[in-house]
CSV table of C-alpha atoms in Angstrom, one decimal:
chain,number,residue,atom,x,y,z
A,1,UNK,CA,-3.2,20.3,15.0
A,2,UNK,CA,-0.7,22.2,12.3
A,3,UNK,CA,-1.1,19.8,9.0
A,4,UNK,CA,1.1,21.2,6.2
A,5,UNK,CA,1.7,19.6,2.9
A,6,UNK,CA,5.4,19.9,1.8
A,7,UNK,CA,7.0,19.3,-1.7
A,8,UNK,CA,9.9,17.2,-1.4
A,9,UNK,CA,13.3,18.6,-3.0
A,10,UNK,CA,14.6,15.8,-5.1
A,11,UNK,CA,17.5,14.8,-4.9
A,12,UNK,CA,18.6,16.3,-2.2
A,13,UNK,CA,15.7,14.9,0.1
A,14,UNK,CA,15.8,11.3,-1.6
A,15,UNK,CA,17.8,9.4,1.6
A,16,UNK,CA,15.2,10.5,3.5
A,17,UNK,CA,11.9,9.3,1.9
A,18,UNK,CA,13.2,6.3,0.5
A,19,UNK,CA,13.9,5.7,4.5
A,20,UNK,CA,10.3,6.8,5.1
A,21,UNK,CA,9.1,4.8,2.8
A,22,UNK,CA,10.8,1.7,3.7
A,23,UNK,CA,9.8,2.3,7.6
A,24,UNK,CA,5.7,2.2,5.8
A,25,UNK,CA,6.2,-0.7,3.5
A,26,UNK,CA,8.1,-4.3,4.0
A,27,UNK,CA,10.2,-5.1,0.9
A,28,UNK,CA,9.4,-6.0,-1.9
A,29,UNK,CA,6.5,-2.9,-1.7
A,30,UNK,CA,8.9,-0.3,-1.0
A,31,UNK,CA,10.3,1.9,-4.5
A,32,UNK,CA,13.5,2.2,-5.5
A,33,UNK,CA,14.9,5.6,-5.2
A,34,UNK,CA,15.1,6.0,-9.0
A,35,UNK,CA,11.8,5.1,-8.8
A,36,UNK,CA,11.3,8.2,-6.8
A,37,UNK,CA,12.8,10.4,-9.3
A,38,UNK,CA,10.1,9.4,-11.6
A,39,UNK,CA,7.2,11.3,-9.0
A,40,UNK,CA,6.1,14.5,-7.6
A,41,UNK,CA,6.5,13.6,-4.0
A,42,UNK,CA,4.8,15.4,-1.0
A,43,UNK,CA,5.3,15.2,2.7
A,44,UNK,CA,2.7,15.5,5.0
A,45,UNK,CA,4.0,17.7,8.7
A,46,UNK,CA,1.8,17.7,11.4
A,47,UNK,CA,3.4,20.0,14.1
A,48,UNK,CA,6.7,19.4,11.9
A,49,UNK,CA,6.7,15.9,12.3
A,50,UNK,CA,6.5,14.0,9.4
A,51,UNK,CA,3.9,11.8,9.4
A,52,UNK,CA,3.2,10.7,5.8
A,53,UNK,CA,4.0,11.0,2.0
A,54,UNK,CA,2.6,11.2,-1.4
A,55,UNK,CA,3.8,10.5,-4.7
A,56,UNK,CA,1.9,11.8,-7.7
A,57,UNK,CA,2.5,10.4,-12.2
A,58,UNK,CA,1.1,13.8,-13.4
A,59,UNK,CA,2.0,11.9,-16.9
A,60,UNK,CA,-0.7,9.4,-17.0
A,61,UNK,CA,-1.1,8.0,-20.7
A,62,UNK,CA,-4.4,9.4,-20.7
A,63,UNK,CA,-4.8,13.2,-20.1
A,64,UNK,CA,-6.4,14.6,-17.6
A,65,UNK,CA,-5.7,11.9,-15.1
A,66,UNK,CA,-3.5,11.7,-11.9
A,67,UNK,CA,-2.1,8.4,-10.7
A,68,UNK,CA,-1.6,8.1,-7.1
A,69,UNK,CA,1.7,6.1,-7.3
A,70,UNK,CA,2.2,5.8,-3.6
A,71,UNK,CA,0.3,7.1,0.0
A,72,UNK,CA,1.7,6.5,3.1
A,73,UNK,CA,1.6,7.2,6.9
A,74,UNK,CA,4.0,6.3,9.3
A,75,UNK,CA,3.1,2.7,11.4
A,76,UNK,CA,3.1,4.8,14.6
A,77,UNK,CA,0.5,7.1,13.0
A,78,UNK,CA,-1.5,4.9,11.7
A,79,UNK,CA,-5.1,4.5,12.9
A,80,UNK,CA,-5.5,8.5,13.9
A,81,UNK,CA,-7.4,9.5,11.0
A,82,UNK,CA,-4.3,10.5,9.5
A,83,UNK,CA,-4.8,8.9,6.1
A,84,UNK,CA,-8.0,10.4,5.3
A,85,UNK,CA,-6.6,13.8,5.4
A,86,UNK,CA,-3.5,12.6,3.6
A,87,UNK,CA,-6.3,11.1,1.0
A,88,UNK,CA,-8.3,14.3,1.3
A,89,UNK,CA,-5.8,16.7,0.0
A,90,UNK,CA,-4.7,14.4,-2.9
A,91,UNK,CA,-8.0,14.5,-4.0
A,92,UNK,CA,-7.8,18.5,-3.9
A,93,UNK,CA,-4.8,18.9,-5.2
A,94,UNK,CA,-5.9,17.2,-8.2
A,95,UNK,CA,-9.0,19.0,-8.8
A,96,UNK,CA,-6.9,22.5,-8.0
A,97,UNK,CA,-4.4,21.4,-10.8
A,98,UNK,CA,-7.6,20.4,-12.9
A,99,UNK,CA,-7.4,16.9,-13.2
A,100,UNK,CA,-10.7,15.5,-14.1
A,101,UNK,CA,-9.9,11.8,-12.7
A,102,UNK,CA,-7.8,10.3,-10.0
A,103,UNK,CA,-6.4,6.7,-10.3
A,104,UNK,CA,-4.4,4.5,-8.1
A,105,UNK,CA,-3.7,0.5,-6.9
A,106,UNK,CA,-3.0,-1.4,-3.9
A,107,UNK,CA,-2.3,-5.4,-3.0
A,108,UNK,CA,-5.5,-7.2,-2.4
A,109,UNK,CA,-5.1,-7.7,0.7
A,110,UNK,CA,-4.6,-4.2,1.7
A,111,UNK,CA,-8.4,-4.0,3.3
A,112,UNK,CA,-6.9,-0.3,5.0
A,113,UNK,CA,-6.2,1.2,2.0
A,114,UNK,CA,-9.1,0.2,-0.3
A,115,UNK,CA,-11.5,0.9,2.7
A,116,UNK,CA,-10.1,4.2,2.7
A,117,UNK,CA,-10.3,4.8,-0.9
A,118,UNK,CA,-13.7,3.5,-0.9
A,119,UNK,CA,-14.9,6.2,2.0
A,120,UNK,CA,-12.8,8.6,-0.7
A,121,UNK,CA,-15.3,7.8,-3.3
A,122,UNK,CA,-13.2,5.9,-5.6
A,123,UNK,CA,-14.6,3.2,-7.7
A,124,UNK,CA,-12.9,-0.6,-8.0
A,125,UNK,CA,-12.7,-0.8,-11.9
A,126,UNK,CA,-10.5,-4.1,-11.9
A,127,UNK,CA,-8.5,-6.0,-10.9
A,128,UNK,CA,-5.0,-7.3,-12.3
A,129,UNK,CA,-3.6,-10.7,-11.0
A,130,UNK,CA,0.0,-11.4,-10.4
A,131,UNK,CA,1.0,-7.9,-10.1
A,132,UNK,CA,2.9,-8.3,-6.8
A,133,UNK,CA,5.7,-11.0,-7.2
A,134,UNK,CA,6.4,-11.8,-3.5
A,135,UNK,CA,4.5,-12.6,-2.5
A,136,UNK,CA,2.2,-12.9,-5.7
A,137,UNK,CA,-0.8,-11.2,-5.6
A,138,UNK,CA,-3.4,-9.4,-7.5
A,139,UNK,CA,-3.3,-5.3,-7.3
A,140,UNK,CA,-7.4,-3.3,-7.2
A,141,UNK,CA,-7.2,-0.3,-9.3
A,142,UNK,CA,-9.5,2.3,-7.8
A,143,UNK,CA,-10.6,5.3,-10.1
A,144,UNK,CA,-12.4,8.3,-9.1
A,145,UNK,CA,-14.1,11.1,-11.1
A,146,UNK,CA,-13.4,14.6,-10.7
């Protein structure tokens, strides 16, 4: 199986991943495009297919850390082990470009992706309620050290 790791060309590419992105996520949980200009956004290509995406704050407030903003794989891919390699080569891309801690956040009741983070190694380190306005719910923030 051919897995390549793809940096997205912003703008020109922006249609299409905020059409990706909205195929993964119901509204409200889907960004913006200008949202999207904000991020370093990868695609992940198995067999050329696009099967997921990435989006990486390399300017956290504090230095040395990477937020995770988004990671996604498409409904129809989901459930083939496809999100642990997604989550695997976040994780090396931030030790390659010498972060020395990884953080993101999901909704509570996103058991997938805080399972998966969990498996990942990262760390719950709290929660903040009324993050997510529809509907409202608390988001986990997950840290892990590099």
């Amino acid at each position: 199986m051919k897995t390549e790791f793809r940096k997205v060309g912003l703008p020109k590419e922006l249609r299409s991943l905020v059409s990706f992105d909205g195929k993964v996520f119901a509204a409200p949980d889907r960004f913006p495009a200008s949202d999207w200009m904000e991020y370093e956004s990868w695609w992940m290509l198995v067999r050329g297919v696009k099967v997921g995406c990435c989006a990486f704050a390399k300017d956290h407030p504090r230095k040395g850390w990477l937020y995770i903003a988004s990671t996604a794989i498409a409904r129809r891919h989901q459930g083939r082990g496809f999100g642990t390699i997604l989550k695997s080569w976040e994780i090396a891309y931030a030790k390659f470009h010498g972060f020395r801690r990884v953080v993101t956040h999901s909704r509570r009741s996103n058991a997938a992706m805080i399972a998966l983070n969990r498996k990942a190694g990262f760390q719950v380190v709290r929660e903040i309620g009324h993050y997510y306005a529809e509907p409202d719910e608390s988001a986990v923030v997950m840290e892990l050290k590099l």
